[in-house]
Coordinates of C-alpha atoms in Angstrom, one line a residue:
Chain A
M1 CA -71.4 -93.3 -27.0
A2 CA -74.8 -91.8 -28.7
M3 CA -74.8 -88.8 -29.8
V4 CA -78.0 -87.6 -28.1
E5 CA -79.2 -89.6 -24.9
I6 CA -82.5 -88.8 -23.2
D7 CA -83.1 -90.6 -19.8
G8 CA -86.1 -90.4 -18.0
V9 CA -87.5 -87.0 -19.2
R10 CA -90.6 -85.8 -18.4
K11 CA -92.0 -82.3 -18.9
R12 CA -95.0 -80.9 -17.0
Y13 CA -96.5 -77.8 -17.5
E14 CA -97.6 -75.3 -15.1
G15 CA -101.4 -76.3 -15.8
G16 CA -100.6 -79.8 -14.7
F17 CA -100.6 -81.2 -18.6
E18 CA -97.8 -83.8 -18.9
A19 CA -96.3 -83.5 -22.5
L20 CA -93.6 -85.9 -22.0
R21 CA -93.8 -89.0 -19.5
G22 CA -90.9 -90.7 -19.0
V23 CA -88.9 -90.5 -22.3
D24 CA -85.8 -92.7 -23.0
L25 CA -84.0 -92.6 -26.2
A26 CA -80.4 -92.7 -27.5
I27 CA -79.7 -91.7 -30.9
E28 CA -76.6 -92.4 -32.6
E29 CA -74.1 -90.5 -34.4
G30 CA -74.9 -90.1 -38.1
E31 CA -78.3 -91.8 -38.3
I32 CA -81.4 -90.4 -39.6
L33 CA -83.9 -90.9 -36.6
A34 CA -87.9 -90.3 -37.7
L35 CA -90.2 -89.6 -34.8
L36 CA -93.7 -90.3 -35.8
G37 CA -97.0 -89.4 -33.9
P38 CA -100.1 -87.7 -33.7
N39 CA -100.9 -84.1 -33.2
G40 CA -99.9 -83.4 -29.7
A41 CA -97.8 -86.3 -28.9
G42 CA -95.0 -84.7 -27.3
K43 CA -92.7 -84.3 -30.8
T44 CA -92.0 -80.7 -30.5
T45 CA -91.8 -80.6 -26.5
L46 CA -88.9 -83.2 -27.0
I47 CA -87.0 -81.7 -29.7
S48 CA -87.9 -78.2 -27.7
A49 CA -86.2 -79.7 -24.3
I50 CA -83.2 -80.9 -26.1
C51 CA -82.7 -77.6 -27.8
G52 CA -83.0 -75.7 -24.8
I53 CA -86.2 -74.0 -25.8
T54 CA -88.0 -75.7 -22.9
L55 CA -86.5 -76.9 -19.3
P56 CA -87.6 -80.6 -18.4
T57 CA -89.2 -80.9 -15.2
E58 CA -87.4 -84.1 -14.9
G59 CA -84.5 -86.7 -16.4
T60 CA -81.4 -85.9 -18.3
I61 CA -80.4 -85.1 -21.8
R62 CA -77.0 -85.2 -23.2
V63 CA -75.7 -84.0 -27.0
G64 CA -72.5 -85.2 -27.8
G65 CA -71.7 -86.1 -24.0
N66 CA -72.8 -82.5 -22.8
D67 CA -75.6 -82.0 -20.7
V68 CA -78.1 -79.5 -22.1
V69 CA -78.8 -77.6 -18.8
A70 CA -75.4 -77.6 -17.2
D71 CA -72.9 -77.8 -20.5
Y72 CA -75.6 -76.1 -22.5
R73 CA -73.0 -74.1 -24.4
A74 CA -70.8 -77.4 -25.8
A75 CA -74.6 -79.1 -26.1
R76 CA -76.1 -76.1 -28.4
D77 CA -73.1 -75.6 -30.1
L78 CA -73.6 -79.1 -32.3
V79 CA -77.6 -78.6 -32.5
G80 CA -79.6 -77.1 -35.4
L81 CA -82.6 -76.3 -35.7
V82 CA -85.6 -75.9 -38.0
P83 CA -88.6 -75.2 -36.2
Q84 CA -92.3 -76.4 -37.5
E85 CA -93.5 -72.7 -37.3
V86 CA -92.3 -70.1 -39.6
N87 CA -90.6 -67.7 -37.5
L88 CA -89.0 -65.2 -39.3
E89 CA -87.9 -61.5 -39.1
P90 CA -90.1 -60.3 -42.0
F91 CA -88.2 -57.4 -42.9
E92 CA -84.6 -58.4 -42.6
K93 CA -82.6 -59.4 -46.1
V94 CA -82.5 -63.6 -46.5
I95 CA -78.4 -63.6 -46.6
N96 CA -78.6 -61.2 -43.5
T97 CA -80.7 -63.6 -41.3
V98 CA -78.5 -66.8 -42.2
R99 CA -75.4 -64.7 -41.4
F100 CA -77.1 -63.9 -38.3
S101 CA -77.6 -67.3 -37.4
R102 CA -74.1 -68.2 -38.1
G103 CA -72.5 -65.4 -35.7
L104 CA -75.3 -66.3 -32.8
F105 CA -73.5 -69.8 -32.8
G106 CA -70.1 -68.0 -32.5
K107 CA -68.8 -69.2 -35.8
P108 CA -66.7 -67.2 -37.6
K109 CA -67.6 -65.4 -41.0
N110 CA -67.6 -67.6 -43.7
E111 CA -69.3 -66.2 -46.9
A112 CA -68.4 -69.2 -49.0
L113 CA -70.3 -71.6 -46.7
I114 CA -73.2 -69.4 -46.6
E115 CA -73.4 -68.8 -50.3
D116 CA -72.9 -72.8 -50.8
V117 CA -76.4 -73.3 -47.9
L118 CA -77.9 -70.8 -50.1
R119 CA -77.4 -72.3 -53.4
K120 CA -78.2 -75.4 -52.1
L121 CA -81.5 -74.8 -50.9
S122 CA -82.4 -72.5 -54.3
L123 CA -82.1 -69.4 -52.3
W124 CA -79.2 -67.6 -53.8
D125 CA -81.1 -65.7 -56.0
K126 CA -83.5 -64.6 -53.5
R127 CA -80.5 -63.5 -50.9
D128 CA -81.2 -59.8 -51.1
N129 CA -84.9 -60.0 -50.8
A130 CA -86.7 -59.3 -47.7
I131 CA -88.0 -62.5 -45.8
R132 CA -91.7 -61.2 -46.3
E133 CA -91.6 -60.7 -49.9
L134 CA -90.8 -64.7 -50.1
S135 CA -93.5 -67.3 -50.4
G136 CA -94.2 -69.5 -48.0
G137 CA -92.0 -72.4 -49.2
M138 CA -89.2 -70.3 -49.9
K139 CA -89.3 -69.0 -45.9
R140 CA -89.4 -72.6 -44.5
R141 CA -86.1 -73.1 -46.8
V142 CA -84.5 -69.5 -45.0
L143 CA -85.2 -71.6 -41.7
I144 CA -83.2 -74.5 -43.1
A145 CA -80.9 -72.3 -44.4
K146 CA -80.4 -70.6 -40.7
A147 CA -80.0 -74.0 -39.1
L148 CA -77.3 -75.0 -41.4
A149 CA -75.1 -71.8 -41.8
H150 CA -73.9 -72.7 -38.1
E151 CA -72.6 -76.3 -39.3
P152 CA -74.4 -78.4 -36.7
R153 CA -73.3 -81.8 -36.1
V154 CA -77.2 -82.7 -34.8
L155 CA -80.0 -81.4 -36.9
F156 CA -83.6 -81.2 -35.7
L157 CA -86.4 -80.9 -38.4
D158 CA -89.4 -80.5 -36.6
E159 CA -92.2 -81.1 -39.7
P160 CA -90.0 -79.7 -42.0
T161 CA -92.4 -80.6 -44.7
A162 CA -95.7 -79.9 -43.2
G163 CA -97.6 -78.1 -46.1
V164 CA -94.6 -77.6 -48.6
D165 CA -95.0 -78.7 -52.6
V166 CA -93.6 -81.8 -54.0
E167 CA -90.6 -79.7 -55.1
L168 CA -89.5 -78.4 -51.9
R169 CA -90.0 -81.9 -50.1
R170 CA -88.0 -83.7 -52.6
D171 CA -85.0 -80.6 -52.4
M172 CA -84.9 -81.1 -48.8
W173 CA -84.6 -85.3 -48.8
E174 CA -81.4 -84.3 -50.8
V175 CA -80.1 -82.0 -48.5
V176 CA -80.7 -84.4 -45.4
A177 CA -78.7 -87.3 -47.9
D178 CA -76.0 -85.0 -48.2
L179 CA -75.9 -84.1 -44.8
K180 CA -76.0 -87.9 -43.5
R181 CA -73.1 -88.1 -45.9
Q182 CA -71.3 -85.5 -43.7
G183 CA -71.9 -87.4 -40.8
V184 CA -74.6 -85.2 -39.5
T185 CA -77.1 -86.6 -36.8
I186 CA -80.6 -85.8 -37.9
I187 CA -83.9 -86.1 -36.3
L188 CA -87.0 -85.2 -38.2
T189 CA -90.4 -85.3 -36.6
T190 CA -93.1 -86.2 -38.8
H191 CA -96.2 -86.7 -39.9
Y192 CA -96.1 -88.3 -43.7
I193 CA -95.1 -91.8 -43.1
E194 CA -93.8 -91.8 -46.7
E195 CA -91.3 -89.0 -45.6
A196 CA -90.0 -91.6 -42.7
E197 CA -90.2 -94.6 -45.0
A198 CA -87.8 -92.9 -47.6
I199 CA -85.2 -91.4 -45.4
A200 CA -84.9 -93.0 -42.1
D201 CA -82.3 -95.0 -40.7
R202 CA -84.5 -95.8 -37.7
V203 CA -88.6 -94.8 -36.9
G204 CA -89.4 -93.7 -33.3
V205 CA -93.2 -93.7 -32.4
I206 CA -94.2 -91.3 -29.8
N207 CA -97.6 -91.0 -28.8
K208 CA -99.2 -89.2 -25.5
G209 CA -95.5 -88.4 -24.0
Q210 CA -94.3 -91.8 -24.4
I211 CA -91.9 -93.3 -26.8
L212 CA -94.0 -96.4 -27.8
L213 CA -91.2 -97.9 -30.4
V214 CA -88.2 -97.6 -31.7
E215 CA -86.6 -99.8 -34.4
E216 CA -84.5 -99.9 -37.6
K217 CA -87.0 -98.9 -40.4
A218 CA -86.1 -102.3 -42.2
A219 CA -86.7 -104.5 -39.0
L220 CA -90.0 -102.8 -37.9
M221 CA -91.4 -103.4 -41.2
R222 CA -90.1 -106.7 -41.2
R223 CA -91.3 -107.7 -37.5
M224 CA -94.6 -105.8 -38.0
G225 CA -94.6 -107.0 -41.5
E226 CA -98.2 -108.8 -42.0
K227 CA -98.7 -109.8 -45.7
E228 CA -101.7 -109.9 -47.3
L229 CA -102.2 -112.4 -50.3
R230 CA -105.3 -111.9 -52.7
I231 CA -106.3 -114.5 -54.9
E232 CA -108.4 -113.2 -57.9
L233 CA -110.8 -116.3 -59.7
G234 CA -112.3 -117.0 -62.6
T235 CA -115.8 -116.3 -61.2
P236 CA -115.8 -113.8 -58.3
L237 CA -117.1 -115.0 -55.0
D238 CA -119.6 -114.0 -52.5
A239 CA -118.2 -116.0 -49.5
V240 CA -116.1 -118.5 -48.5
P241 CA -116.3 -122.0 -49.9
E242 CA -117.0 -124.3 -47.6
A243 CA -113.9 -126.4 -48.5
L244 CA -111.8 -123.5 -47.4
E245 CA -113.0 -122.6 -44.3
G246 CA -110.4 -122.9 -41.5
F247 CA -107.6 -121.0 -43.5
G248 CA -109.0 -117.6 -41.7
L249 CA -110.3 -116.5 -45.4
E250 CA -112.0 -113.2 -46.2
V251 CA -114.0 -112.3 -49.2
S252 CA -113.4 -109.2 -50.8
G253 CA -114.4 -107.2 -54.2
G254 CA -115.2 -111.1 -55.1
D255 CA -111.5 -111.8 -54.4
L256 CA -110.1 -114.4 -51.7
V257 CA -108.2 -113.0 -48.9
Y258 CA -105.2 -114.7 -47.1
R259 CA -103.2 -112.7 -44.4
Y260 CA -100.0 -114.4 -43.1
D261 CA -96.7 -113.7 -41.2
S262 CA -94.4 -113.7 -44.1
H263 CA -91.3 -114.5 -41.9
A264 CA -93.0 -117.2 -40.2
E265 CA -91.7 -120.9 -40.8
R266 CA -94.9 -121.9 -42.5
T267 CA -96.6 -119.2 -44.1
G268 CA -99.3 -121.6 -45.3
I269 CA -99.6 -120.3 -48.7
G270 CA -99.1 -123.9 -50.2
R271 CA -101.6 -125.7 -48.4
L272 CA -104.1 -122.8 -49.6
M273 CA -103.2 -122.9 -53.1
A274 CA -103.4 -126.7 -52.9
A275 CA -107.1 -126.3 -51.3
V276 CA -108.1 -123.6 -54.1
A277 CA -107.0 -125.7 -56.6
G278 CA -109.0 -129.0 -54.7
A279 CA -112.0 -127.0 -54.5
G280 CA -112.3 -126.4 -58.4
L281 CA -111.5 -123.0 -58.4
V282 CA -109.6 -121.2 -61.3
V283 CA -107.3 -118.8 -60.0
R284 CA -106.8 -115.9 -62.5
D285 CA -104.3 -113.8 -60.6
V286 CA -102.1 -113.7 -57.2
A287 CA -100.6 -110.6 -55.6
T288 CA -98.9 -110.0 -52.5
V289 CA -99.1 -106.5 -50.2
Q290 CA -96.3 -105.8 -47.5
K291 CA -98.1 -103.8 -44.8
S292 CA -97.2 -100.1 -45.0
L293 CA -95.5 -98.1 -41.7
E294 CA -98.6 -96.3 -41.7
D295 CA -100.5 -99.1 -41.1
I296 CA -97.9 -100.3 -38.3
F297 CA -98.2 -96.6 -36.4
V298 CA -101.9 -96.6 -36.9
G299 CA -102.0 -100.2 -35.2
L300 CA -99.5 -99.2 -32.7
V301 CA -101.5 -95.9 -31.7
A302 CA -104.4 -97.5 -31.5
R303 CA -103.1 -100.3 -29.1
Q304 CA -102.0 -97.7 -26.9
E305 CA -105.3 -96.0 -26.6
D306 CA -107.1 -99.4 -25.9
A307 CA -104.6 -99.9 -22.8
A308 CA -105.1 -96.5 -21.6
Chain B
M1 CA -67.7 -65.1 -23.7
N2 CA -69.3 -65.8 -27.2
M3 CA -68.4 -62.2 -28.5
R4 CA -69.3 -62.9 -32.0
A5 CA -73.2 -63.7 -31.0
V6 CA -73.3 -60.5 -29.3
G7 CA -71.7 -58.6 -32.7
A8 CA -74.3 -60.7 -34.5
I9 CA -77.2 -59.6 -32.3
Y10 CA -75.9 -55.8 -32.2
R11 CA -75.4 -55.5 -36.3
F12 CA -79.0 -57.3 -36.6
E13 CA -80.5 -54.7 -34.3
M14 CA -78.6 -52.0 -36.3
A15 CA -79.6 -52.9 -39.3
R16 CA -83.2 -52.5 -38.3
F17 CA -82.3 -48.7 -37.5
F18 CA -80.5 -48.0 -40.4
R19 CA -83.4 -49.6 -42.1
T20 CA -85.3 -46.4 -40.9
L21 CA -82.6 -44.2 -40.4
F22 CA -84.4 -41.1 -42.2
Q23 CA -87.5 -41.4 -39.8
S24 CA -84.9 -42.1 -36.6
F25 CA -82.7 -39.2 -37.4
I26 CA -86.0 -36.6 -38.7
S27 CA -88.6 -37.1 -35.9
P28 CA -86.0 -36.2 -33.1
V29 CA -85.2 -33.2 -35.3
I30 CA -88.6 -32.1 -36.1
S31 CA -89.8 -32.6 -32.2
T32 CA -86.7 -30.8 -30.9
S33 CA -87.4 -27.7 -32.8
L34 CA -91.0 -27.8 -31.7
Y35 CA -89.6 -27.5 -28.1
F36 CA -87.5 -24.7 -29.3
V37 CA -90.4 -23.0 -31.0
V38 CA -93.2 -23.5 -27.6
F39 CA -90.9 -23.5 -24.8
G40 CA -87.8 -21.4 -26.1
A41 CA -89.2 -18.6 -28.0
A42 CA -92.8 -18.3 -27.0
I43 CA -92.6 -18.8 -23.2
G44 CA -88.9 -18.5 -23.1
S45 CA -88.9 -14.9 -23.9
R46 CA -90.9 -14.1 -20.9
I47 CA -88.8 -16.3 -18.5
D48 CA -85.5 -14.8 -19.6
Q49 CA -83.3 -16.4 -17.0
V50 CA -82.8 -19.5 -14.9
E51 CA -80.2 -19.5 -12.5
G52 CA -77.9 -17.3 -14.9
V53 CA -78.4 -19.3 -17.7
S54 CA -80.8 -18.5 -20.4
Y55 CA -84.4 -20.6 -20.7
G56 CA -83.6 -21.6 -24.2
A57 CA -80.3 -23.1 -22.8
F58 CA -81.5 -24.0 -19.7
I59 CA -84.0 -26.5 -21.4
V60 CA -81.1 -28.2 -23.8
P61 CA -80.2 -31.0 -20.7
G62 CA -83.7 -32.0 -20.0
L63 CA -84.7 -32.3 -23.8
I64 CA -81.4 -34.7 -24.6
M65 CA -82.5 -36.6 -21.5
L66 CA -86.4 -36.7 -22.4
S67 CA -85.5 -38.1 -25.8
V68 CA -82.5 -40.3 -24.9
M69 CA -85.0 -41.8 -22.1
T70 CA -88.0 -42.4 -24.1
Q71 CA -85.6 -43.4 -27.4
A72 CA -83.9 -45.8 -25.3
L73 CA -86.6 -47.5 -23.7
S74 CA -88.8 -48.1 -26.8
N75 CA -86.1 -49.3 -28.9
A76 CA -84.9 -51.5 -26.3
S77 CA -88.5 -53.0 -25.5
F78 CA -89.0 -53.2 -28.9
G79 CA -85.8 -55.0 -29.8
I80 CA -86.5 -58.1 -27.4
Y81 CA -90.2 -57.8 -27.9
F82 CA -90.3 -58.2 -31.7
P83 CA -88.5 -61.8 -31.7
K84 CA -90.9 -62.8 -29.1
F85 CA -94.0 -61.6 -31.6
V86 CA -92.5 -63.1 -34.7
G87 CA -91.1 -66.1 -33.0
T88 CA -87.8 -66.1 -33.8
I89 CA -86.9 -65.7 -29.7
Y90 CA -86.7 -69.5 -30.6
E91 CA -83.0 -69.0 -32.1
L92 CA -81.9 -67.2 -29.3
L93 CA -83.0 -69.7 -26.9
S94 CA -81.3 -72.7 -28.3
A95 CA -78.2 -70.8 -29.3
P96 CA -75.2 -71.2 -26.9
V97 CA -75.2 -67.7 -25.6
N98 CA -76.0 -66.7 -22.0
F99 CA -78.0 -63.9 -20.5
L100 CA -75.2 -61.4 -20.5
E101 CA -74.5 -61.7 -24.3
I102 CA -78.1 -61.3 -25.2
V103 CA -78.2 -58.5 -23.1
M104 CA -75.0 -56.5 -24.3
G105 CA -76.2 -57.3 -27.8
Y106 CA -79.9 -55.7 -27.6
V107 CA -79.2 -53.3 -25.3
G108 CA -75.9 -52.4 -26.8
A109 CA -77.8 -51.9 -30.2
A110 CA -80.7 -49.7 -27.8
A111 CA -78.0 -47.6 -26.2
T112 CA -76.3 -46.8 -29.5
K113 CA -79.7 -45.6 -31.0
A114 CA -80.2 -43.8 -28.1
F115 CA -77.1 -42.0 -27.6
F116 CA -77.4 -40.9 -31.4
I117 CA -80.7 -39.9 -31.0
G118 CA -79.2 -37.7 -28.2
M119 CA -76.6 -36.2 -30.0
V120 CA -78.6 -35.2 -33.0
I121 CA -80.7 -33.3 -30.6
L122 CA -77.9 -31.8 -29.3
G123 CA -76.7 -30.8 -32.6
T124 CA -80.1 -29.6 -33.3
S125 CA -80.2 -27.5 -29.9
A126 CA -77.2 -25.8 -31.1
L127 CA -78.6 -24.4 -34.0
F128 CA -81.3 -22.5 -31.7
V129 CA -79.4 -21.3 -29.0
D130 CA -75.7 -20.6 -27.8
L131 CA -74.4 -23.8 -26.3
Q132 CA -71.4 -23.7 -23.8
I133 CA -71.0 -27.2 -22.0
L134 CA -69.0 -27.2 -18.7
H135 CA -67.9 -30.6 -18.3
P136 CA -68.2 -32.4 -21.6
V137 CA -66.9 -35.6 -20.3
A138 CA -69.6 -35.7 -17.7
V139 CA -72.3 -35.1 -20.2
L140 CA -70.5 -38.1 -21.9
A141 CA -71.0 -40.1 -18.9
F142 CA -74.4 -38.8 -18.0
M143 CA -75.5 -39.8 -21.7
V144 CA -74.1 -43.2 -21.8
L145 CA -75.1 -44.2 -18.6
T146 CA -78.7 -43.2 -18.9
C147 CA -78.9 -44.9 -22.4
L148 CA -77.5 -48.0 -21.2
S149 CA -79.6 -47.7 -18.1
F150 CA -83.0 -47.2 -19.5
S151 CA -82.2 -49.4 -22.3
L152 CA -82.1 -52.6 -19.9
F153 CA -85.1 -51.3 -18.1
G154 CA -86.7 -51.3 -21.9
F155 CA -85.3 -54.8 -22.2
I156 CA -87.3 -55.8 -19.1
I157 CA -90.6 -54.2 -20.6
G158 CA -90.1 -56.2 -23.5
I159 CA -90.0 -59.3 -21.8
W160 CA -93.0 -58.7 -19.7
A161 CA -95.4 -57.3 -22.3
K162 CA -97.6 -59.8 -23.7
N163 CA -98.9 -57.7 -26.4
F164 CA -98.3 -54.2 -27.8
E165 CA -100.3 -52.4 -25.9
Q166 CA -98.3 -53.3 -23.0
L167 CA -95.3 -52.7 -24.9
Q168 CA -96.4 -49.2 -24.7
L169 CA -98.2 -48.7 -21.5
I170 CA -95.0 -48.2 -19.0
P171 CA -93.3 -45.5 -21.3
M172 CA -96.9 -43.6 -21.8
L173 CA -98.0 -44.3 -18.1
V174 CA -95.1 -44.1 -16.2
V175 CA -92.1 -42.9 -17.6
T176 CA -93.3 -39.6 -19.6
P177 CA -94.8 -37.9 -16.9
L178 CA -92.1 -38.6 -14.6
V179 CA -89.6 -37.1 -17.3
F180 CA -92.1 -34.0 -17.8
L181 CA -92.3 -33.7 -14.0
G182 CA -88.5 -34.3 -13.7
G183 CA -87.6 -31.2 -14.4
A184 CA -86.9 -30.8 -17.8
F185 CA -88.5 -27.6 -18.3
Y186 CA -87.9 -26.0 -15.0
S187 CA -85.9 -26.3 -11.7
I188 CA -87.1 -28.2 -9.0
S189 CA -86.6 -24.8 -6.8
M190 CA -89.0 -23.2 -9.1
L191 CA -92.0 -25.4 -7.3
P192 CA -94.0 -25.0 -4.3
G193 CA -92.1 -26.3 -1.1
A194 CA -94.4 -29.3 -0.7
W195 CA -93.7 -29.9 -4.5
Q196 CA -90.0 -29.6 -4.2
T197 CA -89.9 -32.6 -1.7
V198 CA -92.5 -34.8 -3.6
A199 CA -90.2 -34.2 -6.7
L200 CA -87.0 -35.7 -5.1
F201 CA -88.9 -39.1 -5.4
N202 CA -89.0 -38.9 -8.6
P203 CA -85.9 -40.7 -9.9
V204 CA -85.8 -39.0 -13.4
V205 CA -84.9 -35.4 -11.4
Y206 CA -81.8 -36.9 -10.6
L207 CA -80.6 -37.5 -14.0
I208 CA -81.8 -34.6 -15.6
S209 CA -80.5 -32.7 -12.6
G210 CA -76.7 -34.0 -13.4
M211 CA -77.3 -33.5 -17.0
R212 CA -77.7 -30.0 -16.0
W213 CA -74.6 -29.8 -13.8
A214 CA -72.5 -31.3 -16.4
F215 CA -73.6 -28.8 -18.9
F216 CA -74.1 -25.6 -16.8
G217 CA -72.6 -26.2 -13.2
I218 CA -76.0 -25.8 -11.7
A219 CA -77.9 -28.6 -10.1
D220 CA -80.9 -29.4 -8.2
V221 CA -79.4 -32.2 -6.3
S222 CA -75.8 -33.2 -5.6
V223 CA -74.2 -34.6 -8.9
V224 CA -72.9 -37.3 -6.5
I225 CA -76.3 -38.2 -5.5
S226 CA -77.4 -38.2 -9.3
L227 CA -74.6 -40.2 -10.4
A228 CA -75.2 -43.1 -7.7
A229 CA -78.9 -42.9 -8.7
I230 CA -78.1 -43.5 -12.3
L231 CA -75.7 -46.0 -11.2
G232 CA -78.0 -47.9 -8.9
F233 CA -81.0 -48.2 -11.5
F234 CA -78.7 -49.6 -13.9
L235 CA -77.6 -52.2 -11.4
L236 CA -80.9 -53.1 -10.4
C237 CA -82.1 -53.4 -13.9
L238 CA -79.1 -55.7 -14.5
G239 CA -80.1 -57.8 -11.5
V240 CA -84.2 -57.9 -12.9
I241 CA -82.7 -59.1 -16.0
W242 CA -80.4 -61.7 -14.5
W243 CA -83.3 -62.9 -12.5
I244 CA -85.5 -63.2 -15.6
F245 CA -82.9 -65.3 -17.5
R246 CA -82.1 -67.7 -14.6
T247 CA -85.9 -68.3 -14.0
G248 CA -87.1 -68.0 -17.6
W249 CA -89.9 -65.7 -16.8
R250 CA -92.1 -65.2 -19.6
I251 CA -89.3 -66.6 -22.2
R252 CA -88.7 -70.2 -21.5
S253 CA -91.6 -72.5 -20.5

């Protein structure tokens, strides 16, 4: 059984705008799923529907087998949320807001755990500061601490590293890795492809309220893994020589560029290299480049927009 | 019942009160003292007695109710409006709590604060006038019920309000006039005939009358009606809040 099961979820707002248009998604226990999508794709609406902040118009959502509407207590017990906006009570002390979150979720007092959470997020020294005295990055850490304070089994991070410095991003990745070791299921939405590439097990792409694809990150990159072979020549070229026509080559910056599927049975590289040698060209260097997740993502979104 | 959540909300709200304890304490003391100087000493010296009670003492139940109602209203409305305003409401909505637990936490805290202020005013009053309380248990009961029902009412206003202006609107435009016209400073029997009938449509009349009965055994309307009125108002507010959470009105999209 999946930890989070989303079946045919639609969300229509009063004005008629449909933020989610039939989302089906299963998230396994202990995995890290990165949801990628442009602004307004429906990422936050989907998370809000799972966490109980917004009610889906159609469809069902279960967390740990509990329906988020009918069994909301059991479902929400398992879920922690780090929202995108820095929403915090400005006048309260850091440690008190974190204690509040634990109490609100019905968990008994545990000062040792709260200290541990605050230390991991480098907030322990600031525990008695009022929130408004903290920098933007520190406030974001407080949001994470609040979500972790009630020991969630499923953690949603809605754009957790949007606009934060490198140090916090690295700290946060460490916290995420630590949680994964404890078996916590993590769903993060992000704009940053490198973030998904760095920490996710699976990647989902969402756009215009629809999930376009969900796949193992490695498989996704392999499947969509078009590679580029760049041949630097002794004498830079202006155009593809006649002898090499038929290979679909391009000339870029004086180099020959060949695109191929790295998983195809015949990549055509051997034939190309033989032809290059046969044409009397001197090869100075050869480089291959794998497509990044970003290229894949941009390609998918563009394709959906063409189809629409 | 998630009592830990109720406790967490209650403590969090009370912390706000304790952060500003001095202001919370000093402002009712000053305003009560001013009422006594103006109404008790300046005007009251010419009124002498109302229904066998000195005018200074006569206004005490009304003064307590005036403060308790406005404090309960403003504390509760601010308490729930503020999380909406700064966005921390997301946490309440995503927590394993039901409407009753949220209400118990917020309304309980607002009512506690209002009760505290009521006690401060009672204490301040005792410095100015000779007070004898005929039915102390009834005084407590009326105070607690008023604290709770006006906190519930404030909670509704806090959810309804979309900005700080609206938050002030109902207390300013509706509650303060009703309280002033509710017999805090006079007996309804002192009004001209037709106005006595009009006054009976003012719900606050019943509360102040009940409180005055608890203090001195004198009342404009029967104490049973007063009690029924405050209980009815309490249940009405609770019903509205139940509906708000059922439909998610102004809190859940």
